[in-house]
Amino acid sequence: MQFQLTNDFIEKIEGLISQKDGNALRELLHEYHFADIAELLEELNSDEATYLVKLLETDITSEALMELDDDVREKILDRLSPKEIANELEEMDTDDAADIIAELDDHIQKEVIQKIKDQEHAADIVELLTYDEDTAGALMAKELVQVKETWTVAGCVREMRRQAENVTRVHSIYVTDKEGKLKGRLSLKDLLTASEKTKISEIYIPKVDYVTVHTENEDVARIMQKYDLEAIPVVDENGILVGRITIDDILDFIKDEAEKDYQMAAGISQDVEADDSLWKLTKARLPWLMIGMLGGLGAASIISGFDSIFLSHPNLLLFVPLIQATAGNVGVQSSAIVVQGLANDTIKGHIIRRLLKESVLALINGICIAIVVLVISHFIFGTTYSESISICIALISVIIMAALIGTFVPILLDRNGIDPAVATGPFITTSNDVFGILTYFLIAKLILGF
Amino acid sequence: MQFQLTNDFIEKIEGLISQKDGNALRELLHEYHFADIAELLEELNSDEATYLVKLLETDITSEALMELDDDVREKILDRLSPKEIANELEEMDTDDAADIIAELDDHIQKEVIQKIKDQEHAADIVELLTYDEDTAGALMAKELVQVKETWTVAGCVREMRRQAENVTRVHSIYVTDKEGKLKGRLSLKDLLTASEKTKISEIYIPKVDYVTVHTENEDVARIMQKYDLEAIPVVDENGILVGRITIDDILDFIKDEAEKDYQMAAGISQDVEADDSLWKLTKARLPWLMIGMLGGLGAASIISGFDSIFLSHPNLLLFVPLIQATAGNVGVQSSAIVVQGLANDTIKGHIIRRLLKESVLALINGICIAIVVLVISHFIFGTTYSESISICIALISVIIMAALIGTFVPILLDRNGIDPAVATGPFITTSNDVFGILTYFLIAKLILGF
């Protein structure tokens, strides 16, 4: 059942496109799933892809467009007329259509919306565009199956058939009062087993989880995951049912968040992929390397400040990389655990207790490493006893300091409403590098007195 | 609607538990969702939590147990008798029940299974336990709604009512032939609109995505995401429908994988949380710090090998942290992009082209950084022209080398069936540290001839 995009297949398609053989292409691609069509579009150049999008049925291409990488989609949309874009939007769920509109240039947005034939669909899309990004209002779709509590089961089934036309998958049947206020939900099982004349008000489940249009995506994701929901209804300020969010939207959100955190930890500031342009990749990577460079220059000026060490204890300079690497590694470990804990909402209790625990942990790790370094530095690198002891005390101090910075900074950022993930990666590594090297030389100076 | 676990509430519960006031507790907790009960259990000590699990209805506690952190659940299960565990399993879906059984000690497993009253449920669980971990067989549940192609719509609705008893949520209705071979699926909409006497064979959709019991979890996740599936049927070697996997299982899998990758990148080797014991945290973190330490000692021996530099060009030693930090940062960036691309299946094309692109990117970044360093090193740190040029050429070389290692190693591991994520974090940083410092001194020696 698995679709494999081969080079032969792509070449065949490209050949047919260059011959403008629309019939053969339609014939050939007729059976394919929209996700496979999307994969194919990603492999073609923008003109070829646009040709296919114009050629194939909009019920396939509208779904395929949603699966594309943003860059690829943008190039195709640029080549479509407002009318052609409107035709695609006609087939999309309102949430997807609103996302596409939001990607277009301002002056085209209006024209595209005017060209949508289905007035209700267009109005729904415009409504979705009014909500703040990152809130349930912007994430939800207007498509849902809604029944009134005053209806009978028979009327309800009739109405559901009608509404189901517009809804790809029936996740839940929501029950409202006459004004449209959310009252509860109806289980399919109860609907199947109740007699035709039963009133919905007698069989619906009055307990239902919901969010408001202003609930942040992060909270929607947390609630849906905690309560294992596959869909959640969205209400406005007055409790009126206005939309629903499904688990696949949340899955995308969770994946994006995880990728963002991962990239931040790796020092990549934008959502980039290996296939992006050199310019985009440079913009995402260079700023972090510059931060690292400033740290490196900071370390250089610290070392030059302790220049008497070059004559009195040159051996100490050998261990600068060790101090720096350890400080960096410990800092990243500590911050990663805290950032992940904050994302999963498992960081509770007092900050002091957490810092204390982290210190003890750092002390254990520090002593283990220091013992090995003590032996090796003295017997292999020929440092004096007092030099070795300075190195080890500095190492333990640096580990504790790095662990505390790595733990404290993300928590502090989080409490101030800043994404704690920015504290991971080069940022924490660089500050730990600088503080680590400073601590190292200060302790050495204190003990050895140079 | 949001549940907030307050300290007052926890204290109240603890008080009632210590008074063994079962009625008051049942009364108080009656209305709560299982996910909220799970949150409460995590805050109690093991004896208190066990008391509650024994006290409350198994339809709630069985679900709550599944939500718990592994450690917490293990401690509660340890305190339950095989009969009590069997009662909980009775209420669970087969996939969850099998997961719980797999967590128990071998000698208890058999006893618990024997104590399950529902013979069919027990047999289903035993079947699930036979599949390899990380395959669809171990991930699937046996609960599904299955109809035969020879049935009529009326018979189908009757049968569905019966089957729906055991299925919490109806995701899809699967159609099989008389032998149980998967033939297709039935849409709820078609079932609602068809006349009672219509044969299922006339209205079912013969195209259905499926996986076999041996398909790996990773592939299941990829297929379900690519084709936007909320559930996928699982067949055995003979095409017989044996189970189904739902999107929430995949969501858990995807989250776990993302967390694992993130932790590996941060140098944490096991799945740990901030609240785990010191011993567990040390085991997860110390090995990586030891790798970093070996790298640091390696760097120390490289520097001591170039000891003439201490007299001839001591200024070069100031820039060791800069070289090291840059090498580490570039390596992590490159490897993170590749690892993420491999996870998302977007790394295609020839490896040579990818390495070439990475080199060009590294060259651009390298030149930008080198220019800044050239100016600052000469005018602020007073290095000679030839020293500054050595530093900058070394810096660019080190950046290119680190980018190539960061790109090449994950791809190499992936092609050999090893999780490329192990290449990120301390592993790549450490090797880049060592190679970076070696490259730095070699280039300096070549240019300055000390």
mmCIF file with all atom_site columns, C-alpha atoms in Angstrom, chain B residues 272-353:
data_model
loop_
_atom_site.group_PDB
_atom_site.id
_atom_site.type_symbol
_atom_site.label_atom_id
_atom_site.label_alt_id
_atom_site.label_comp_id
_atom_site.label_asym_id
_atom_site.label_entity_id
_atom_site.label_seq_id
_atom_site.pdbx_PDB_ins_code
_atom_site.Cartn_x
_atom_site.Cartn_y
_atom_site.Cartn_z
_atom_site.occupancy
_atom_site.B_iso_or_equiv
_atom_site.pdbx_formal_charge
_atom_site.auth_seq_id
_atom_site.auth_comp_id
_atom_site.auth_asym_id
_atom_site.auth_atom_id
_atom_site.pdbx_PDB_model_num
ATOM 1  C CA . VAL B 1 272 ? 14.337 11.340 32.856 1.00 0.00 ? 272 VAL B CA 1
ATOM 2  C CA . GLU B 1 273 ? 12.303 14.122 34.368 1.00 0.00 ? 273 GLU B CA 1
ATOM 3  C CA . ALA B 1 274 ? 13.244 16.910 36.699 1.00 0.00 ? 274 ALA B CA 1
ATOM 4  C CA . ASP B 1 275 ? 11.492 15.106 39.547 1.00 0.00 ? 275 ASP B CA 1
ATOM 5  C CA . ASP B 1 276 ? 13.372 11.826 39.201 1.00 0.00 ? 276 ASP B CA 1
ATOM 6  C CA . SER B 1 277 ? 15.781 10.615 41.869 1.00 0.00 ? 277 SER B CA 1
ATOM 7  C CA . LEU B 1 278 ? 19.354 11.904 42.110 1.00 0.00 ? 278 LEU B CA 1
ATOM 8  C CA . TRP B 1 279 ? 20.647 8.460  41.265 1.00 0.00 ? 279 TRP B CA 1
ATOM 9  C CA . LYS B 1 280 ? 18.563 8.177  38.094 1.00 0.00 ? 280 LYS B CA 1
ATOM 10 C CA . LEU B 1 281 ? 19.511 11.699 37.029 1.00 0.00 ? 281 LEU B CA 1
ATOM 11 C CA . THR B 1 282 ? 23.202 11.016 37.669 1.00 0.00 ? 282 THR B CA 1
ATOM 12 C CA . LYS B 1 283 ? 23.072 7.825  35.612 1.00 0.00 ? 283 LYS B CA 1
ATOM 13 C CA . ALA B 1 284 ? 21.468 9.746  32.751 1.00 0.00 ? 284 ALA B CA 1
ATOM 14 C CA . ARG B 1 285 ? 23.879 12.658 32.844 1.00 0.00 ? 285 ARG B CA 1
ATOM 15 C CA . LEU B 1 286 ? 27.293 11.595 34.138 1.00 0.00 ? 286 LEU B CA 1
ATOM 16 C CA . PRO B 1 287 ? 28.282 9.359  31.165 1.00 0.00 ? 287 PRO B CA 1
ATOM 17 C CA . TRP B 1 288 ? 27.928 12.275 28.768 1.00 0.00 ? 288 TRP B CA 1
ATOM 18 C CA . LEU B 1 289 ? 29.912 14.560 31.033 1.00 0.00 ? 289 LEU B CA 1
ATOM 19 C CA . MET B 1 290 ? 32.624 11.889 31.083 1.00 0.00 ? 290 MET B CA 1
ATOM 20 C CA . ILE B 1 291 ? 32.730 11.921 27.285 1.00 0.00 ? 291 ILE B CA 1
ATOM 21 C CA . GLY B 1 292 ? 33.082 15.695 27.430 1.00 0.00 ? 292 GLY B CA 1
ATOM 22 C CA . MET B 1 293 ? 35.839 15.287 30.018 1.00 0.00 ? 293 MET B CA 1
ATOM 23 C CA . LEU B 1 294 ? 37.778 12.891 27.780 1.00 0.00 ? 294 LEU B CA 1
ATOM 24 C CA . GLY B 1 295 ? 37.480 15.447 24.999 1.00 0.00 ? 295 GLY B CA 1
ATOM 25 C CA . GLY B 1 296 ? 38.777 18.140 27.339 1.00 0.00 ? 296 GLY B CA 1
ATOM 26 C CA . LEU B 1 297 ? 41.748 16.005 28.329 1.00 0.00 ? 297 LEU B CA 1
ATOM 27 C CA . GLY B 1 298 ? 42.354 15.239 24.645 1.00 0.00 ? 298 GLY B CA 1
ATOM 28 C CA . ALA B 1 299 ? 42.433 18.950 23.963 1.00 0.00 ? 299 ALA B CA 1
ATOM 29 C CA . ALA B 1 300 ? 44.870 19.398 26.856 1.00 0.00 ? 300 ALA B CA 1
ATOM 30 C CA . SER B 1 301 ? 47.289 16.910 25.359 1.00 0.00 ? 301 SER B CA 1
ATOM 31 C CA . ILE B 1 302 ? 47.026 18.575 21.940 1.00 0.00 ? 302 ILE B CA 1
ATOM 32 C CA . ILE B 1 303 ? 47.904 21.949 23.448 1.00 0.00 ? 303 ILE B CA 1
ATOM 33 C CA . SER B 1 304 ? 50.812 20.480 25.412 1.00 0.00 ? 304 SER B CA 1
ATOM 34 C CA . GLY B 1 305 ? 52.058 18.950 22.151 1.00 0.00 ? 305 GLY B CA 1
ATOM 35 C CA . PHE B 1 306 ? 52.385 22.445 20.708 1.00 0.00 ? 306 PHE B CA 1
ATOM 36 C CA . ASP B 1 307 ? 54.144 23.799 23.804 1.00 0.00 ? 307 ASP B CA 1
ATOM 37 C CA . SER B 1 308 ? 56.600 25.979 21.885 1.00 0.00 ? 308 SER B CA 1
ATOM 38 C CA . ILE B 1 309 ? 53.656 28.283 21.263 1.00 0.00 ? 309 ILE B CA 1
ATOM 39 C CA . PHE B 1 310 ? 53.747 29.363 24.925 1.00 0.00 ? 310 PHE B CA 1
ATOM 40 C CA . LEU B 1 311 ? 56.983 31.207 24.232 1.00 0.00 ? 311 LEU B CA 1
ATOM 41 C CA . SER B 1 312 ? 56.693 32.194 20.594 1.00 0.00 ? 312 SER B CA 1
ATOM 42 C CA . HIS B 1 313 ? 53.011 33.105 20.208 1.00 0.00 ? 313 HIS B CA 1
ATOM 43 C CA . PRO B 1 314 ? 51.258 33.100 23.608 1.00 0.00 ? 314 PRO B CA 1
ATOM 44 C CA . ASN B 1 315 ? 48.504 35.320 22.159 1.00 0.00 ? 315 ASN B CA 1
ATOM 45 C CA . LEU B 1 316 ? 47.193 32.353 20.183 1.00 0.00 ? 316 LEU B CA 1
ATOM 46 C CA . LEU B 1 317 ? 46.213 30.635 23.434 1.00 0.00 ? 317 LEU B CA 1
ATOM 47 C CA . LEU B 1 318 ? 43.711 33.404 24.155 1.00 0.00 ? 318 LEU B CA 1
ATOM 48 C CA . PHE B 1 319 ? 41.594 32.264 21.227 1.00 0.00 ? 319 PHE B CA 1
ATOM 49 C CA . VAL B 1 320 ? 41.304 28.595 22.158 1.00 0.00 ? 320 VAL B CA 1
ATOM 50 C CA . PRO B 1 321 ? 37.863 29.134 23.793 1.00 0.00 ? 321 PRO B CA 1
ATOM 51 C CA . LEU B 1 322 ? 36.657 30.985 20.686 1.00 0.00 ? 322 LEU B CA 1
ATOM 52 C CA . ILE B 1 323 ? 37.739 28.176 18.373 1.00 0.00 ? 323 ILE B CA 1
ATOM 53 C CA . GLN B 1 324 ? 36.224 25.564 20.638 1.00 0.00 ? 324 GLN B CA 1
ATOM 54 C CA . ALA B 1 325 ? 32.899 27.362 21.143 1.00 0.00 ? 325 ALA B CA 1
ATOM 55 C CA . THR B 1 326 ? 32.488 28.019 17.425 1.00 0.00 ? 326 THR B CA 1
ATOM 56 C CA . ALA B 1 327 ? 33.287 24.440 16.464 1.00 0.00 ? 327 ALA B CA 1
ATOM 57 C CA . GLY B 1 328 ? 30.788 23.168 19.007 1.00 0.00 ? 328 GLY B CA 1
ATOM 58 C CA . ASN B 1 329 ? 28.003 25.548 17.976 1.00 0.00 ? 329 ASN B CA 1
ATOM 59 C CA . VAL B 1 330 ? 28.396 24.903 14.257 1.00 0.00 ? 330 VAL B CA 1
ATOM 60 C CA . GLY B 1 331 ? 28.458 21.138 14.800 1.00 0.00 ? 331 GLY B CA 1
ATOM 61 C CA . VAL B 1 332 ? 25.276 21.187 16.857 1.00 0.00 ? 332 VAL B CA 1
ATOM 62 C CA . GLN B 1 333 ? 23.473 23.380 14.323 1.00 0.00 ? 333 GLN B CA 1
ATOM 63 C CA . SER B 1 334 ? 24.417 21.170 11.397 1.00 0.00 ? 334 SER B CA 1
ATOM 64 C CA . SER B 1 335 ? 23.587 17.920 13.127 1.00 0.00 ? 335 SER B CA 1
ATOM 65 C CA . ALA B 1 336 ? 20.263 19.227 14.461 1.00 0.00 ? 336 ALA B CA 1
ATOM 66 C CA . ILE B 1 337 ? 19.075 20.182 10.984 1.00 0.00 ? 337 ILE B CA 1
ATOM 67 C CA . VAL B 1 338 ? 20.098 16.820 9.576  1.00 0.00 ? 338 VAL B CA 1
ATOM 68 C CA . VAL B 1 339 ? 18.587 14.821 12.451 1.00 0.00 ? 339 VAL B CA 1
ATOM 69 C CA . GLN B 1 340 ? 15.322 16.707 12.129 1.00 0.00 ? 340 GLN B CA 1
ATOM 70 C CA . GLY B 1 341 ? 15.316 16.266 8.375  1.00 0.00 ? 341 GLY B CA 1
ATOM 71 C CA . LEU B 1 342 ? 15.897 12.529 8.770  1.00 0.00 ? 342 LEU B CA 1
ATOM 72 C CA . ALA B 1 343 ? 13.076 12.282 11.315 1.00 0.00 ? 343 ALA B CA 1
ATOM 73 C CA . ASN B 1 344 ? 10.707 14.083 8.944  1.00 0.00 ? 344 ASN B CA 1
ATOM 74 C CA . ASP B 1 345 ? 11.924 12.157 5.940  1.00 0.00 ? 345 ASP B CA 1
ATOM 75 C CA . THR B 1 346 ? 12.892 15.320 4.080  1.00 0.00 ? 346 THR B CA 1
ATOM 76 C CA . ILE B 1 347 ? 16.563 14.444 3.581  1.00 0.00 ? 347 ILE B CA 1
ATOM 77 C CA . LYS B 1 348 ? 16.728 13.290 0.000  1.00 0.00 ? 348 LYS B CA 1
ATOM 78 C CA . GLY B 1 349 ? 19.249 13.427 -2.799 1.00 0.00 ? 349 GLY B CA 1
ATOM 79 C CA . HIS B 1 350 ? 22.920 12.664 -2.833 1.00 0.00 ? 350 HIS B CA 1
ATOM 80 C CA . ILE B 1 351 ? 25.066 13.020 0.276  1.00 0.00 ? 351 ILE B CA 1
ATOM 81 C CA . ILE B 1 352 ? 27.852 14.749 -1.663 1.00 0.00 ? 352 ILE B CA 1
ATOM 82 C CA . ARG B 1 353 ? 25.512 17.545 -2.725 1.00 0.00 ? 353 ARG B CA 1
#
